[in-house]
Coordinates of C-alpha atoms and ligand atoms in Angstrom, one line a residue:
M26 CA -45.3 -208.6 92.1
I27 CA -43.1 -207.0 95.3
S28 CA -43.6 -211.0 96.3
R29 CA -41.4 -212.1 93.2
L30 CA -38.5 -209.7 93.4
G31 CA -35.4 -210.8 95.0
K32 CA -35.4 -214.1 93.8
K33 CA -32.1 -216.1 92.4
N34 CA -31.8 -215.9 88.8
D35 CA -29.6 -218.2 87.0
G36 CA -27.2 -217.7 89.4
L37 CA -27.4 -213.8 89.3
V38 CA -28.3 -212.5 92.7
A39 CA -30.9 -209.5 92.8
D40 CA -31.4 -207.2 95.5
N41 CA -34.5 -208.0 98.2
A42 CA -35.6 -204.4 97.2
P43 CA -36.1 -203.2 94.0
S44 CA -33.1 -200.8 93.4
G45 CA -34.8 -197.5 91.9
Q46 CA -37.9 -196.4 90.4
V47 CA -38.5 -193.8 87.7
R48 CA -41.5 -191.8 86.7
V49 CA -43.0 -191.2 83.4
L50 CA -46.2 -189.0 82.2
V51 CA -48.5 -190.7 80.0
V52 CA -50.5 -187.8 78.3
G53 CA -52.8 -186.6 75.4
D54 CA -56.2 -185.8 74.7
S55 CA -59.0 -187.4 76.5
G56 CA -60.3 -190.7 74.7
V57 CA -57.0 -191.3 72.3
G58 CA -56.2 -194.5 74.2
K59 CA -53.5 -193.9 77.5
T60 CA -55.7 -196.0 79.8
S61 CA -55.6 -198.8 77.5
L62 CA -51.8 -198.4 76.0
I63 CA -50.4 -198.7 79.8
H64 CA -52.8 -201.5 80.2
Y65 CA -51.3 -203.4 77.0
I66 CA -48.0 -202.1 78.2
L67 CA -48.3 -204.3 81.5
H68 CA -50.2 -206.9 80.4
S69 CA -49.5 -207.5 76.6
K70 CA -53.1 -207.8 75.9
P71 CA -55.9 -205.3 74.8
I72 CA -58.5 -203.8 77.7
L73 CA -61.9 -205.0 77.6
N74 CA -63.3 -202.0 78.9
A75 CA -61.1 -198.7 79.3
R76 CA -63.0 -196.6 81.5
R77 CA -62.4 -192.8 81.8
T78 CA -59.7 -191.9 84.1
V79 CA -60.5 -189.7 86.8
G80 CA -57.4 -186.9 87.7
C81 CA -54.8 -189.6 87.6
S82 CA -54.3 -192.8 88.0
V83 CA -50.5 -194.3 88.2
E84 CA -49.5 -198.2 87.1
V85 CA -46.4 -199.5 87.9
K86 CA -44.3 -202.0 85.5
H87 CA -41.1 -204.1 87.2
I88 CA -38.2 -204.0 85.2
R89 CA -35.1 -206.2 85.8
Y90 CA -31.8 -204.5 84.3
P91 CA -29.5 -205.9 82.3
S92 CA -32.9 -207.1 80.7
S93 CA -32.9 -209.2 77.5
T94 CA -33.5 -206.1 75.6
S95 CA -30.7 -204.1 76.8
S96 CA -27.3 -204.1 75.0
S97 CA -24.8 -206.2 76.1
S98 CA -22.0 -203.6 76.2
S99 CA -24.2 -201.9 79.2
A100 CA -24.4 -205.0 81.3
Q101 CA -22.6 -205.0 84.4
I102 CA -22.0 -209.1 84.4
G103 CA -22.8 -210.4 87.5
T104 CA -25.6 -207.6 88.3
E105 CA -28.9 -207.8 87.7
R106 CA -31.3 -205.4 89.3
D107 CA -34.8 -204.4 89.7
F108 CA -36.8 -201.0 89.1
F109 CA -40.0 -200.1 89.0
V110 CA -41.7 -197.8 85.9
E111 CA -44.3 -195.5 87.3
L112 CA -46.9 -194.7 84.3
W113 CA -48.8 -191.8 85.5
D114 CA -52.2 -191.5 83.2
L115 CA -53.2 -188.0 83.2
S116 CA -56.8 -187.5 82.3
G117 CA -57.3 -186.2 79.3
H118 CA -60.2 -184.0 79.9
E119 CA -60.8 -180.1 80.3
R120 CA -62.1 -180.7 83.7
Y121 CA -58.7 -181.5 85.2
K122 CA -56.7 -179.2 83.8
D123 CA -56.0 -177.1 86.8
C124 CA -55.4 -179.7 88.9
R125 CA -53.2 -181.7 86.3
P126 CA -49.6 -180.0 87.1
L127 CA -49.6 -181.3 90.5
F128 CA -48.6 -184.6 88.7
Y129 CA -45.8 -183.4 86.7
S130 CA -43.4 -183.7 89.5
Q131 CA -39.7 -185.5 89.2
I132 CA -40.4 -186.7 85.2
N133 CA -37.9 -188.8 84.1
G134 CA -39.4 -189.2 81.0
V135 CA -42.7 -188.8 79.2
I136 CA -45.3 -190.5 76.4
F137 CA -47.5 -188.3 74.4
V138 CA -50.5 -190.0 73.2
H139 CA -52.7 -189.3 70.3
D140 CA -55.8 -190.9 68.3
C141 CA -54.7 -191.2 64.5
S142 CA -58.1 -191.3 63.0
Q143 CA -58.4 -187.5 65.0
R144 CA -55.6 -185.0 63.7
K145 CA -56.8 -182.6 65.7
T146 CA -55.5 -184.8 68.8
K147 CA -51.9 -184.7 67.2
V148 CA -52.4 -181.0 67.2
S149 CA -52.9 -181.1 70.6
L150 CA -49.4 -182.3 71.5
Q151 CA -48.1 -179.1 71.0
K152 CA -50.6 -178.0 74.1
W153 CA -49.7 -181.0 75.8
A154 CA -45.4 -180.4 75.4
A155 CA -46.4 -177.0 76.6
E156 CA -48.1 -177.7 79.6
V157 CA -45.4 -180.4 81.1
A158 CA -42.6 -177.8 80.0
A159 CA -44.6 -174.9 82.0
H160 CA -45.3 -177.0 85.1
G161 CA -43.1 -179.8 85.0
T162 CA -40.2 -181.0 87.3
F163 CA -37.6 -183.2 85.7
S164 CA -35.7 -185.6 87.2
V165 CA -32.2 -186.1 85.8
P166 CA -32.7 -183.5 83.2
M167 CA -30.7 -182.8 79.9
V168 CA -28.9 -179.9 79.5
T169 CA -30.4 -179.1 76.3
F170 CA -34.4 -179.3 75.6
N171 CA -35.5 -181.5 72.9
A172 CA -37.9 -180.7 70.1
A173 CA -40.9 -181.1 72.8
G174 CA -39.1 -178.2 75.2
I175 CA -38.8 -180.8 78.0
P176 CA -35.0 -181.7 79.5
V177 CA -35.9 -185.6 79.3
P178 CA -36.8 -188.2 76.8
Y179 CA -40.1 -188.9 75.7
L180 CA -41.9 -191.4 73.4
V181 CA -45.0 -189.8 70.6
I182 CA -47.6 -192.4 70.0
G183 CA -49.9 -192.6 67.2
N184 CA -53.0 -194.8 68.7
K185 CA -56.0 -196.3 66.7
V186 CA -54.5 -196.9 63.8
D187 CA -56.8 -199.6 63.4
I188 CA -59.2 -196.6 62.6
A189 CA -57.8 -194.3 61.5
P190 CA -57.7 -193.5 57.3
K191 CA -54.7 -195.1 55.9
N192 CA -52.2 -193.7 53.2
T193 CA -51.0 -197.7 52.9
G194 CA -53.3 -198.1 50.2
S195 CA -55.9 -199.9 51.6
S196 CA -59.4 -198.0 52.3
G197 CA -59.3 -198.2 55.9
N198 CA -61.6 -200.5 56.8
L199 CA -61.0 -202.3 59.5
V200 CA -60.4 -205.4 57.8
D201 CA -58.2 -203.9 54.9
V202 CA -55.9 -202.4 57.4
A203 CA -55.7 -205.9 59.3
R204 CA -55.0 -207.4 56.2
H205 CA -51.7 -204.6 55.2
W206 CA -50.5 -205.3 59.1
V207 CA -50.6 -209.3 58.6
E208 CA -48.8 -209.1 55.4
K209 CA -46.0 -206.7 57.0
Q210 CA -45.5 -209.2 59.4
G211 CA -45.0 -211.9 56.8
F212 CA -48.2 -214.5 57.7
L213 CA -49.6 -213.5 54.3
S214 CA -48.8 -212.7 51.1
P215 CA -50.4 -210.0 48.6
G216 CA -54.2 -211.3 47.5
D217 CA -53.8 -214.5 49.9
E218 CA -57.2 -214.8 52.1
L219 CA -57.2 -213.1 55.3
P220 CA -57.9 -215.8 58.1
V221 CA -61.3 -214.1 60.2
T222 CA -62.7 -215.7 62.7
Q223 CA -66.4 -215.3 64.6
S224 CA -65.2 -213.5 67.7
F225 CA -64.4 -210.0 66.7
P226 CA -67.7 -208.5 66.3
G227 CA -69.0 -206.1 63.9
N228 CA -66.4 -207.9 60.8
G229 CA -67.1 -211.0 61.3
G230 CA -63.9 -211.4 63.5
L231 CA -60.1 -210.8 62.9
D232 CA -57.6 -213.4 64.1
A233 CA -56.3 -212.1 68.2
S234 CA -52.5 -212.7 67.8
A235 CA -52.1 -211.2 64.5
I236 CA -53.7 -208.3 66.0
E237 CA -52.2 -207.8 69.2
G238 CA -48.4 -207.6 68.0
H239 CA -49.5 -203.9 66.7
L240 CA -47.7 -202.4 69.1
A241 CA -43.7 -202.0 69.4
L242 CA -43.4 -203.1 72.8
D243 CA -39.5 -203.7 72.5
A244 CA -39.1 -200.3 71.7
I245 CA -41.3 -198.9 74.5
Q246 CA -39.0 -201.5 77.1
R247 CA -35.9 -199.6 75.5
F248 CA -37.1 -196.7 76.2
F249 CA -37.6 -197.5 79.7
I250 CA -34.4 -198.9 80.1
D251 CA -32.9 -196.0 78.5
L252 CA -34.6 -193.9 81.1
I253 CA -33.3 -196.5 84.2
R254 CA -29.9 -195.8 82.6
R255 CA -29.7 -192.6 82.5
K256 CA -31.2 -192.1 86.0
Y257 CA -28.7 -194.3 87.9
F258 CA -26.1 -195.7 85.1
G259 CA -25.1 -192.0 84.2
V260 CA -25.8 -193.6 80.5
D261 CA -27.0 -191.2 77.7
N262 CA -28.0 -193.1 74.8
V263 CA -28.9 -190.1 73.3
K264 CA -27.8 -191.2 69.1
A265 CA -28.2 -195.3 69.9
P266 CA -30.7 -196.5 67.1
L267 CA -33.0 -199.0 68.5
P268 CA -32.2 -202.2 66.7
G269 CA -33.7 -203.2 64.0
W270 CA -34.9 -200.1 63.0
T271 CA -33.8 -198.0 59.2
S272 CA -33.2 -194.2 59.3
P273 CA -34.1 -192.3 56.6
P274 CA -31.5 -189.1 56.3
R275 CA -32.4 -186.2 58.5
S276 CA -31.1 -182.9 59.1
M277 CA -32.4 -182.1 62.0
G278 CA -30.3 -182.2 65.5
P279 CA -30.5 -183.6 68.5
Y280 CA -32.3 -181.4 70.5
H281 CA -34.1 -178.1 70.0
S282 CA -33.7 -175.2 72.4
R283 CA -36.6 -174.9 74.9
G284 CA -39.3 -173.3 73.7
A285 CA -39.3 -175.3 70.7
S286 CA -42.5 -177.3 70.0
L287 CA -43.5 -180.6 68.3
H288 CA -44.4 -179.3 64.9
D289 CA -47.1 -181.2 63.1
D290 CA -44.9 -181.9 59.9
E291 CA -42.4 -183.5 62.3
L292 CA -45.0 -185.8 63.5
D293 CA -45.4 -186.3 59.9
D294 CA -41.5 -187.1 59.1
S295 CA -42.7 -191.5 59.4
Y296 CA -41.0 -194.3 58.3
T297 CA -41.7 -198.2 58.8
S298 CA -39.3 -200.5 61.0
S299 CA -37.9 -203.3 59.7
N300 CA -39.5 -205.7 61.8
G301 CA -42.9 -204.6 60.5
Q302 CA -44.1 -203.7 64.0
G303 CA -44.9 -199.8 64.2
V304 CA -44.2 -196.6 62.8
L305 CA -40.8 -195.0 63.9
H306 CA -39.9 -191.1 63.2
N307 CA -37.4 -188.7 63.7
P308 CA -34.8 -191.2 64.1
S309 CA -31.9 -189.0 64.4
I310 CA -32.8 -188.1 67.8
M311 CA -33.5 -191.2 69.2
P312 CA -34.5 -192.4 72.0
Q313 CA -35.4 -189.1 73.3
E314 CA -37.6 -188.6 70.8
T315 CA -39.2 -191.9 69.5
F316 CA -42.5 -192.2 67.7
L317 CA -44.4 -195.3 67.3
A318 CA -47.9 -196.4 66.5
S319 CA -50.2 -198.5 67.8
G320 CA -53.7 -199.9 67.8
F321 CA -56.5 -202.5 68.1
P322 CA -59.8 -203.5 67.5
Y323 CA -62.0 -202.1 70.3
H324 CA -65.7 -201.9 71.0
H325 CA -66.2 -198.4 71.2
H326 CA -67.6 -197.1 74.3
H327 CA -65.9 -194.5 76.9
P328 CA -68.3 -194.9 80.1
T329 CA -69.0 -191.2 81.9
G330 CA -70.2 -190.6 85.2
A331 CA -71.0 -194.0 87.1
G332 CA -68.5 -195.8 85.1
E333 CA -65.5 -194.0 86.0
T334 CA -62.4 -195.3 87.4
H335 CA -62.5 -193.6 91.2
L336 CA -58.8 -192.9 92.3
I337 CA -59.4 -189.0 92.7
A338 CA -59.1 -189.9 96.2
R339 CA -55.4 -190.8 95.7
S340 CA -54.9 -187.6 93.6
N341 CA -56.1 -185.5 96.3
S342 CA -53.8 -187.2 98.9
I343 CA -51.0 -185.9 96.4
A344 CA -52.3 -182.6 96.5
K345 CA -52.7 -182.4 99.9
S346 CA -49.1 -183.7 100.9
G347 CA -48.0 -180.5 99.1
G348 CA -46.5 -183.2 96.1
S349 CA -45.1 -186.2 97.8
S350 CA -46.6 -188.9 96.1
W351 CA -48.5 -191.8 98.0
L352 CA -45.9 -193.8 95.6
S353 CA -43.3 -192.6 97.9
D354 CA -43.2 -196.1 98.9
L355 CA -42.3 -197.0 96.1
D356 CA -39.1 -195.2 95.9
F357 CA -36.2 -197.0 97.2
R358 CA -33.4 -194.9 96.8
Ligands
GTP415 N1 -60.3 -198.7 67.8 C1 -59.5 -198.6 68.9 N2 -60.2 -197.9 70.0 C2 -59.1 -197.6 70.8 C3 -57.8 -198.0 71.1 N3 -57.0 -197.9 72.0 C4 -58.4 -197.1 73.0 N4 -59.6 -197.4 72.6 C5 -60.7 -196.8 72.6 O1 -60.9 -195.6 72.9 C6 -61.3 -195.2 74.7 C7 -61.0 -194.3 74.9 O2 -59.7 -195.0 75.5 P1 -59.0 -194.8 76.9 O3 -57.9 -195.9 76.9 O4 -59.9 -194.7 78.0 O5 -58.6 -193.4 76.6 P2 -57.7 -192.4 77.5 O6 -57.0 -191.3 76.4 O7 -57.4 -193.1 78.6 O8 -59.3 -191.2 78.1 P3 -59.2 -190.3 79.0 O9 -58.7 -191.0 80.3 O10 -60.2 -189.6 79.2 O11 -58.2 -189.0 79.1 C8 -62.5 -196.9 74.5 O12 -63.4 -196.9 74.4 C9 -61.0 -197.8 74.3 O13 -61.7 -199.0 74.1 C10 -57.2 -198.4 69.6 O14 -56.3 -199.1 69.5 N5 -58.4 -198.9 69.0

Protein backbone atom coordinates (compact mmCIF):
# COMPACT_ATOMS: atom_id res chain seq x y z
CA MET A 1 0.00 0.00 0.00
CA ILE A 2 2.78 2.40 0.91
CA SER A 3 4.28 2.18 -2.57
CA ARG A 4 1.04 3.53 -4.04
CA LEU A 5 1.18 6.66 -1.95
CA GLY A 6 2.64 9.85 -3.29
CA LYS A 7 1.33 9.46 -6.82
CA LYS A 8 0.13 12.52 -8.65
CA ASN A 9 -3.60 12.55 -8.93
CA ASP A 10 -5.44 14.81 -11.36
CA GLY A 11 -2.83 17.50 -11.03
CA LEU A 12 -2.97 17.48 -7.26
CA VAL A 13 0.36 16.62 -5.73
CA ALA A 14 0.18 14.45 -2.67
CA ASP A 15 2.99 14.27 -0.15
CA ASN A 16 5.39 11.39 -0.51
CA ALA A 17 4.54 10.15 2.94
CA PRO A 18 1.12 9.94 4.57
CA SER A 19 0.23 13.10 6.44
CA GLY A 20 -1.00 11.40 9.54
CA GLN A 21 -2.86 8.65 11.24
CA VAL A 22 -5.93 8.22 13.40
CA ARG A 23 -6.51 5.32 15.74
CA VAL A 24 -9.91 3.65 16.01
CA LEU A 25 -10.69 0.96 18.58
CA VAL A 26 -13.17 -1.69 17.52
CA VAL A 27 -14.73 -3.32 20.59
CA GLY A 28 -17.62 -5.59 21.48
CA ASP A 29 -18.27 -9.09 22.81
CA SER A 30 -16.49 -12.09 21.38
CA GLY A 31 -18.09 -13.34 18.19
CA VAL A 32 -20.18 -10.27 17.36
CA GLY A 33 -18.26 -9.92 14.10
CA LYS A 34 -15.62 -7.23 14.67
CA THR A 35 -12.97 -8.92 12.55
CA SER A 36 -15.53 -9.60 9.85
CA LEU A 37 -16.64 -5.98 9.83
CA ILE A 38 -13.11 -4.68 9.59
CA HIS A 39 -12.45 -7.00 6.69
CA TYR A 40 -15.53 -5.65 4.97
CA ILE A 41 -14.52 -2.07 5.63
CA LEU A 42 -11.10 -2.73 4.10
CA HIS A 43 -12.02 -4.99 1.23
CA SER A 44 -15.72 -4.28 0.56
CA LYS A 45 -16.51 -7.96 0.64
CA PRO A 46 -17.33 -10.43 3.41
CA ILE A 47 -14.50 -12.43 4.93
CA LEU A 48 -14.59 -16.13 4.16
CA ASN A 49 -13.08 -17.53 7.34
CA ALA A 50 -13.20 -15.18 10.29
CA ARG A 51 -10.98 -16.41 13.09
CA ARG A 52 -11.05 -15.52 16.73
CA THR A 53 -8.71 -12.65 17.44
CA VAL A 54 -5.95 -13.30 19.93
CA GLY A 55 -5.25 -10.22 21.99
CA CYS A 56 -5.32 -7.51 19.39
CA SER A 57 -5.00 -7.26 15.65
CA VAL A 58 -4.40 -4.03 13.76
CA GLU A 59 -5.48 -3.32 10.20
CA VAL A 60 -4.79 -0.11 8.36
CA LYS A 61 -7.05 1.68 5.94
CA HIS A 62 -5.72 4.33 3.61
CA ILE A 63 -7.81 7.44 3.11
CA ARG A 64 -7.05 10.34 0.81
CA TYR A 65 -8.40 13.60 2.15
CA PRO A 66 -10.19 15.63 0.94
CA SER A 67 -11.94 12.69 -0.59
CA SER A 68 -15.10 12.39 -2.62
CA THR A 69 -17.14 11.93 0.54
CA SER A 70 -15.82 15.02 2.29
CA SER A 71 -17.78 18.22 1.96
CA SER A 72 -16.46 20.65 -0.61
CA SER A 73 -16.49 23.48 1.93
CA SER A 74 -13.91 21.68 4.00
CA ALA A 75 -11.66 20.83 1.10
CA GLN A 76 -8.48 22.77 0.76
CA ILE A 77 -8.16 23.55 -2.91
CA GLY A 78 -4.96 22.27 -4.47
CA THR A 79 -4.06 19.92 -1.67
CA GLU A 80 -4.73 16.28 -1.22
CA ARG A 81 -3.19 14.33 1.60
CA ASP A 82 -2.93 10.70 2.55
CA PHE A 83 -3.93 9.39 5.96
CA PHE A 84 -3.96 6.06 7.68
CA VAL A 85 -6.83 4.85 9.81
CA GLU A 86 -5.58 2.22 12.24
CA LEU A 87 -8.37 -0.20 13.13
CA TRP A 88 -7.51 -1.88 16.41
CA ASP A 89 -9.51 -5.09 16.58
CA LEU A 90 -9.66 -6.05 20.26
CA SER A 91 -10.53 -9.59 21.19
CA GLY A 92 -13.84 -9.64 23.02
CA HIS A 93 -12.98 -12.76 24.94
CA GLU A 94 -12.87 -12.57 28.72
CA ARG A 95 -9.43 -14.15 28.83
CA TYR A 96 -7.95 -10.95 27.35
CA LYS A 97 -9.74 -8.60 29.72
CA ASP A 98 -6.62 -7.86 31.73
CA CYS A 99 -4.35 -7.14 28.79
CA ARG A 100 -6.84 -5.18 26.68
CA PRO A 101 -6.20 -1.83 28.40
CA LEU A 102 -2.66 -1.99 27.01
CA PHE A 103 -4.15 -1.17 23.66
CA TYR A 104 -6.41 1.66 24.83
CA SER A 105 -3.94 4.36 24.08
CA GLN A 106 -4.15 7.58 22.07
CA ILE A 107 -7.60 6.78 20.78
CA ASN A 108 -9.21 9.04 18.18
CA GLY A 109 -12.48 7.17 17.84
CA VAL A 110 -14.27 4.00 18.85
CA ILE A 111 -16.48 1.57 16.94
CA PHE A 112 -18.75 -0.42 19.25
CA VAL A 113 -20.10 -3.60 17.67
CA HIS A 114 -22.95 -5.80 18.86
CA ASP A 115 -24.73 -8.79 17.41
CA CYS A 116 -28.36 -7.99 16.59
CA SER A 117 -29.29 -11.64 17.06
CA GLN A 118 -28.04 -11.63 20.66
CA ARG A 119 -29.46 -8.87 22.77
CA LYS A 120 -26.98 -9.34 25.59
CA THR A 121 -24.17 -8.21 23.30
CA LYS A 122 -25.96 -4.89 22.94
CA VAL A 123 -26.35 -4.53 26.69
CA SER A 124 -22.64 -5.33 26.97
CA LEU A 125 -21.77 -2.17 25.10
CA GLN A 126 -22.23 -0.28 28.35
CA LYS A 127 -19.54 -2.44 29.86
CA TRP A 128 -17.29 -1.88 26.87
CA ALA A 129 -17.82 1.86 26.98
CA ALA A 130 -17.00 1.89 30.68
CA GLU A 131 -13.85 -0.16 30.10
CA VAL A 132 -12.59 2.15 27.36
CA ALA A 133 -13.51 5.24 29.39
CA ALA A 134 -11.73 3.94 32.48
CA HIS A 135 -8.54 2.73 30.83
CA GLY A 136 -8.23 4.76 27.65
CA THR A 137 -6.06 7.71 26.79
CA PHE A 138 -7.48 9.88 24.06
CA SER A 139 -5.99 11.84 21.24
CA VAL A 140 -7.58 15.26 20.64
CA PRO A 141 -10.23 14.73 23.32
CA MET A 142 -13.41 16.77 23.37
CA VAL A 143 -13.99 19.11 26.26
CA THR A 144 -17.15 17.26 27.19
CA PHE A 145 -17.92 13.58 27.25
CA ASN A 146 -20.53 11.92 25.10
CA ALA A 147 -23.16 9.31 25.91
CA ALA A 148 -20.56 6.57 25.99
CA GLY A 149 -18.64 8.53 28.63
CA ILE A 150 -15.68 8.97 26.30
CA PRO A 151 -14.31 12.21 24.86
CA VAL A 152 -13.97 11.07 21.25
CA PRO A 153 -16.50 10.28 18.53
CA TYR A 154 -17.88 6.80 18.25
CA LEU A 155 -19.98 4.58 16.04
CA VAL A 156 -22.26 1.79 17.15
CA ILE A 157 -22.74 -0.98 14.61
CA GLY A 158 -25.41 -3.60 15.05
CA ASN A 159 -24.06 -6.57 13.13
CA LYS A 160 -25.66 -9.81 11.89
CA VAL A 161 -28.94 -8.23 10.95
CA ASP A 162 -29.27 -11.09 8.49
CA ILE A 163 -29.96 -13.54 11.34
CA ALA A 164 -31.55 -11.18 13.85
CA PRO A 165 -35.20 -11.46 14.77
CA LYS A 166 -36.86 -8.68 12.85
CA ASN A 167 -39.39 -6.01 13.53
CA THR A 168 -39.48 -5.45 9.80
CA GLY A 169 -42.58 -7.43 9.11
CA SER A 170 -40.59 -10.41 7.92
CA SER A 171 -40.31 -13.73 9.72
CA GLY A 172 -36.62 -13.42 10.45
CA ASN A 173 -35.97 -16.12 7.91
CA LEU A 174 -32.82 -15.29 5.97
CA VAL A 175 -34.53 -15.22 2.62
CA ASP A 176 -37.27 -12.95 3.99
CA VAL A 177 -34.69 -10.62 5.44
CA ALA A 178 -32.84 -10.48 2.14
CA ARG A 179 -36.11 -9.81 0.33
CA HIS A 180 -36.91 -6.95 2.69
CA TRP A 181 -33.50 -5.44 2.10
CA VAL A 182 -33.62 -5.84 -1.67
CA GLU A 183 -37.06 -4.20 -1.71
CA LYS A 184 -35.72 -1.31 0.30
CA GLN A 185 -32.97 -0.83 -2.26
CA GLY A 186 -35.57 -0.52 -4.95
CA PHE A 187 -34.30 -3.59 -6.80
CA LEU A 188 -37.56 -5.43 -6.30
CA SER A 189 -41.20 -4.51 -5.88
CA PRO A 190 -43.19 -6.10 -3.08
CA GLY A 191 -44.62 -9.34 -4.44
CA ASP A 192 -41.86 -9.86 -7.00
CA GLU A 193 -39.91 -13.07 -6.70
CA LEU A 194 -36.49 -12.77 -5.10
CA PRO A 195 -33.84 -14.02 -7.53
CA VAL A 196 -31.85 -16.75 -5.83
CA THR A 197 -28.93 -18.76 -7.08
CA GLN A 198 -27.41 -22.01 -5.91
CA SER A 199 -24.27 -20.29 -4.72
CA PHE A 200 -25.45 -19.70 -1.16
CA PRO A 201 -25.51 -22.85 0.91
CA GLY A 202 -28.38 -23.66 3.17
CA ASN A 203 -31.02 -21.43 1.69
CA GLY A 204 -30.52 -22.13 -1.97
CA GLY A 205 -28.42 -19.03 -2.43
CA LEU A 206 -28.85 -15.29 -2.61
CA ASP A 207 -27.42 -12.81 -5.01
CA ALA A 208 -24.12 -11.73 -3.53
CA SER A 209 -24.16 -8.26 -4.97
CA ALA A 210 -27.41 -7.55 -3.18
CA ILE A 211 -26.06 -8.90 0.07
CA GLU A 212 -22.84 -6.96 -0.11
CA GLY A 213 -24.44 -3.56 0.12
CA HIS A 214 -25.76 -3.96 3.61
CA LEU A 215 -23.23 -1.96 5.53
CA ALA A 216 -23.24 1.79 4.92
CA LEU A 217 -19.57 2.02 4.01
CA ASP A 218 -20.03 5.62 3.05
CA ALA A 219 -21.13 6.48 6.59
CA ILE A 220 -18.11 4.72 7.99
CA GLN A 221 -15.84 6.58 5.59
CA ARG A 222 -17.42 9.82 6.82
CA PHE A 223 -16.72 8.81 10.38
CA PHE A 224 -13.05 8.26 9.56
CA ILE A 225 -12.85 11.56 7.73
CA ASP A 226 -14.41 13.34 10.68
CA LEU A 227 -11.73 11.87 12.92
CA ILE A 228 -9.04 13.10 10.52
CA ARG A 229 -10.63 16.53 10.39
CA ARG A 230 -10.76 16.74 14.18
CA LYS A 231 -7.15 15.73 14.60
CA TYR A 232 -5.45 17.48 11.71
CA PHE A 233 -7.75 20.31 10.66
CA GLY A 234 -9.29 21.33 13.96
CA VAL A 235 -12.78 20.82 12.56
CA ASP A 236 -15.33 19.31 14.91
CA ASN A 237 -18.27 18.38 12.78
CA VAL A 238 -20.49 17.67 15.76
CA LYS A 239 -23.91 18.44 14.43
CA ALA A 240 -23.55 18.04 10.70
CA PRO A 241 -25.75 15.16 9.53
CA LEU A 242 -24.53 12.66 7.01
CA PRO A 243 -25.93 13.31 3.56
CA GLY A 244 -28.92 11.21 2.75
CA TRP A 245 -30.00 10.52 6.32
CA THR A 246 -33.28 11.77 7.70
CA SER A 247 -33.54 12.76 11.31
CA PRO A 248 -36.54 12.39 13.55
CA PRO A 249 -37.03 15.01 16.28
CA ARG A 250 -35.09 14.26 19.39
CA SER A 251 -34.71 16.23 22.57
CA MET A 252 -31.41 14.79 23.74
CA GLY A 253 -28.44 17.12 23.51
CA PRO A 254 -25.20 16.36 21.80
CA TYR A 255 -23.23 15.44 24.88
CA HIS A 256 -23.56 13.84 28.23
CA SER A 257 -21.30 14.27 31.17
CA ARG A 258 -18.67 11.69 32.00
CA GLY A 259 -20.20 8.74 33.73
CA ALA A 260 -23.12 8.57 31.39
CA SER A 261 -23.45 5.28 29.60
CA LEU A 262 -24.95 3.81 26.50
CA HIS A 263 -28.49 2.96 27.42
CA ASP A 264 -30.43 0.22 25.80
CA ASP A 265 -33.38 2.46 25.00
CA GLU A 266 -31.05 4.86 23.21
CA LEU A 267 -29.76 2.00 21.12
CA ASP A 268 -33.34 1.15 20.23
CA ASP A 269 -34.16 4.64 19.06
CA SER A 270 -33.60 3.87 15.44
CA TYR A 271 -34.62 5.08 12.05
CA THR A 272 -33.74 4.22 8.51
CA SER A 273 -31.59 6.14 6.09
CA SER A 274 -33.18 7.61 3.03
CA ASN A 275 -30.87 5.58 0.83
CA GLY A 276 -31.95 2.44 2.62
CA GLN A 277 -28.41 1.28 3.31
CA GLY A 278 -28.63 0.92 7.01
CA VAL A 279 -30.18 1.99 10.25
CA LEU A 280 -28.96 5.08 11.96
CA HIS A 281 -29.84 6.22 15.44
CA ASN A 282 -29.55 9.38 17.49
CA PRO A 283 -29.09 11.80 14.62
CA SER A 284 -28.95 14.88 16.80
CA ILE A 285 -25.67 13.72 18.21
CA MET A 286 -23.93 12.79 15.00
CA PRO A 287 -21.21 12.23 14.13
CA GLN A 288 -20.07 11.70 17.69
CA GLU A 289 -22.68 9.02 18.04
CA THR A 290 -23.73 7.30 14.87
CA PHE A 291 -25.50 3.99 14.80
CA LEU A 292 -25.38 1.68 11.83
CA ALA A 293 -26.59 -1.78 11.05
CA SER A 294 -24.81 -4.41 9.05
CA GLY A 295 -25.02 -8.07 8.34
CA PHE A 296 -24.05 -10.59 5.78
CA PRO A 297 -25.03 -14.23 5.60
CA TYR A 298 -22.05 -16.20 6.81
CA HIS A 299 -21.08 -19.76 7.41
CA HIS A 300 -21.14 -20.18 11.13
CA HIS A 301 -17.95 -21.48 12.45
CA HIS A 302 -15.75 -19.70 14.90
CA PRO A 303 -12.57 -21.70 15.23
CA THR A 304 -10.79 -21.80 18.54
CA GLY A 305 -7.37 -23.07 19.55
CA ALA A 306 -5.34 -24.01 16.51
CA GLY A 307 -7.44 -21.87 14.20
CA GLU A 308 -6.85 -18.61 16.03
CA THR A 309 -5.02 -15.74 14.43
CA HIS A 310 -1.66 -15.40 16.08
CA LEU A 311 -0.94 -11.79 16.75
CA ILE A 312 -0.07 -12.20 20.38
CA ALA A 313 3.62 -11.72 19.65
CA ARG A 314 2.90 -8.27 18.35
CA SER A 315 0.64 -7.63 21.29
CA ASN A 316 3.43 -8.58 23.63
CA SER A 317 5.83 -6.26 21.93
CA ILE A 318 3.44 -3.42 22.64
CA ALA A 319 3.32 -4.43 26.27
CA LYS A 320 7.06 -4.65 26.55
CA SER A 321 7.69 -1.30 24.99
CA GLY A 322 5.46 0.33 27.56
CA GLY A 323 2.77 1.32 25.15
CA SER A 324 4.76 2.46 22.15
CA SER A 325 3.19 0.62 19.30
CA TRP A 326 4.94 -1.51 16.72
CA LEU A 327 2.85 0.60 14.38
CA SER A 328 4.87 3.65 15.29
CA ASP A 329 6.48 3.56 11.87
CA LEU A 330 3.04 4.38 10.53
CA ASP A 331 2.78 7.50 12.62
CA PHE A 332 4.22 10.06 10.29
CA ARG A 333 3.49 13.15 12.29
N1 LIG B 1 -24.68 -14.34 9.88
C1 LIG B 1 -23.67 -13.52 10.07
N2 LIG B 1 -22.55 -13.99 10.62
C2 LIG B 1 -21.53 -13.12 10.83
C3 LIG B 1 -21.64 -11.76 10.47
N3 LIG B 1 -20.47 -11.15 10.81
C4 LIG B 1 -19.68 -12.11 11.34
N4 LIG B 1 -20.31 -13.30 11.36
C5 LIG B 1 -19.79 -14.59 11.87
O1 LIG B 1 -19.63 -14.47 13.28
C6 LIG B 1 -18.50 -15.24 13.70
C7 LIG B 1 -17.58 -14.37 14.53
O2 LIG B 1 -17.05 -13.35 13.70
P1 LIG B 1 -15.71 -12.57 14.07
O3 LIG B 1 -15.55 -11.50 13.05
O4 LIG B 1 -14.58 -13.50 14.26
O5 LIG B 1 -16.12 -11.97 15.50
P2 LIG B 1 -15.24 -11.10 16.50
O6 LIG B 1 -16.14 -10.10 17.12
O7 LIG B 1 -14.03 -10.56 15.81
O8 LIG B 1 -14.81 -12.17 17.60
P3 LIG B 1 -13.55 -12.16 18.62
O9 LIG B 1 -12.30 -12.19 17.80
O10 LIG B 1 -13.71 -13.41 19.45
O11 LIG B 1 -13.66 -10.93 19.49
C8 LIG B 1 -17.85 -15.79 12.43
O12 LIG B 1 -18.25 -17.12 12.28
C9 LIG B 1 -18.41 -14.93 11.33
O13 LIG B 1 -18.47 -15.62 10.11
C10 LIG B 1 -22.86 -11.30 9.88
O14 LIG B 1 -23.05 -10.12 9.53
N5 LIG B 1 -23.83 -12.22 9.71
